[in-house]
Amino acid sequence: MQIDRKTLDRLLNMNDAQLGALIQKIAAESGIDPAALGINPENISAIRQALGSATSADMEQYNQLYDEYRKKRRHT
């Protein structure tokens, strides 16, 4: 999954319930226990704020980290 400004804008346009559900789905598909994330209205607001302030460099770093993570998962 590659994140660019267009994708980020779509995420930011989701309501809190949709964004929380998507984060939990991505976590589950990545092998992370969604319950461990503790998604709630307070941290959804913080997540939304962090996403909104992401720079192009932040998105590139995320994409690199996610690609590395997926490569490691395929080899284990």
Tab-separated table of C-alpha atoms in Angstrom:
chain	number	residue	atom	x	y	z
A	1	MET	CA	0.000	0.000	0.000
A	2	GLN	CA	1.546	3.256	-1.113
A	3	ILE	CA	0.516	6.498	0.540
A	4	ASP	CA	0.485	9.679	-1.513
A	5	ARG	CA	-1.216	13.031	-0.931
A	6	LYS	CA	-4.397	11.937	-2.757
A	7	THR	CA	-4.698	8.790	-0.601
A	8	LEU	CA	-3.967	10.771	2.531
A	9	ASP	CA	-6.704	13.271	1.656
A	10	ARG	CA	-9.180	10.414	1.202
A	11	LEU	CA	-8.253	9.061	4.627
A	12	LEU	CA	-8.714	12.473	6.201
A	13	ASN	CA	-12.170	12.794	4.624
A	14	MET	CA	-13.371	9.606	6.355
A	15	ASN	CA	-15.404	9.980	9.523
A	16	ASP	CA	-13.844	8.742	12.766
A	17	ALA	CA	-15.606	5.360	12.667
A	18	GLN	CA	-14.485	4.702	9.083
A	19	LEU	CA	-10.904	5.764	9.757
A	20	GLY	CA	-10.734	3.647	12.912
A	21	ALA	CA	-12.137	0.615	11.089
A	22	LEU	CA	-9.633	1.033	8.258
A	23	ILE	CA	-6.704	1.321	10.671
A	24	GLN	CA	-7.843	-1.830	12.454
A	25	LYS	CA	-8.235	-3.673	9.137
A	26	ILE	CA	-4.744	-2.663	7.991
A	27	ALA	CA	-3.322	-3.729	11.348
A	28	ALA	CA	-5.041	-7.128	11.189
A	29	GLU	CA	-3.847	-7.731	7.618
A	30	SER	CA	-0.318	-6.793	8.713
A	31	GLY	CA	-0.331	-9.294	11.567
A	32	ILE	CA	-0.938	-6.773	14.350
A	33	ASP	CA	-3.664	-7.443	16.900
A	34	PRO	CA	-6.214	-4.651	16.265
A	35	ALA	CA	-7.363	-4.786	19.899
A	36	ALA	CA	-3.832	-3.879	20.982
A	37	LEU	CA	-4.170	-0.568	19.158
A	38	GLY	CA	-6.912	0.623	21.495
A	39	ILE	CA	-8.595	2.768	18.852
A	40	ASN	CA	-10.922	5.282	20.513
A	41	PRO	CA	-12.247	8.795	19.782
A	42	GLU	CA	-9.342	10.449	21.591
A	43	ASN	CA	-6.584	8.750	19.653
A	44	ILE	CA	-8.447	8.892	16.336
A	45	SER	CA	-8.276	12.667	16.699
A	46	ALA	CA	-4.512	12.457	17.304
A	47	ILE	CA	-4.080	10.070	14.363
A	48	ARG	CA	-6.074	12.415	12.127
A	49	GLN	CA	-3.894	15.340	13.255
A	50	ALA	CA	-0.702	13.380	12.567
A	51	LEU	CA	-1.930	12.336	9.127
A	52	GLY	CA	-2.911	15.904	8.318
A	53	SER	CA	0.543	17.220	9.148
A	54	ALA	CA	2.429	14.521	7.208
A	55	THR	CA	4.939	15.865	4.718
A	56	SER	CA	6.019	14.283	1.441
A	57	ALA	CA	9.173	13.096	3.227
A	58	ASP	CA	7.036	11.474	5.953
A	59	MET	CA	4.981	9.639	3.339
A	60	GLU	CA	8.102	8.445	1.539
A	61	GLN	CA	9.549	7.170	4.815
A	62	TYR	CA	6.295	5.364	5.617
A	63	ASN	CA	6.253	3.748	2.174
A	64	GLN	CA	9.846	2.559	2.578
A	65	LEU	CA	9.186	1.152	6.048
A	66	TYR	CA	6.039	-0.620	4.912
A	67	ASP	CA	7.803	-2.130	1.871
A	68	GLU	CA	10.620	-3.424	4.102
A	69	TYR	CA	8.091	-4.872	6.553
A	70	ARG	CA	6.216	-6.699	3.787
A	71	LYS	CA	9.453	-8.119	2.350
A	72	LYS	CA	10.436	-9.489	5.773
A	73	ARG	CA	6.988	-11.047	6.261
A	74	ARG	CA	7.269	-12.882	2.948
A	75	HIS	CA	10.572	-14.423	4.017
A	76	THR	CA	9.347	-15.710	7.376
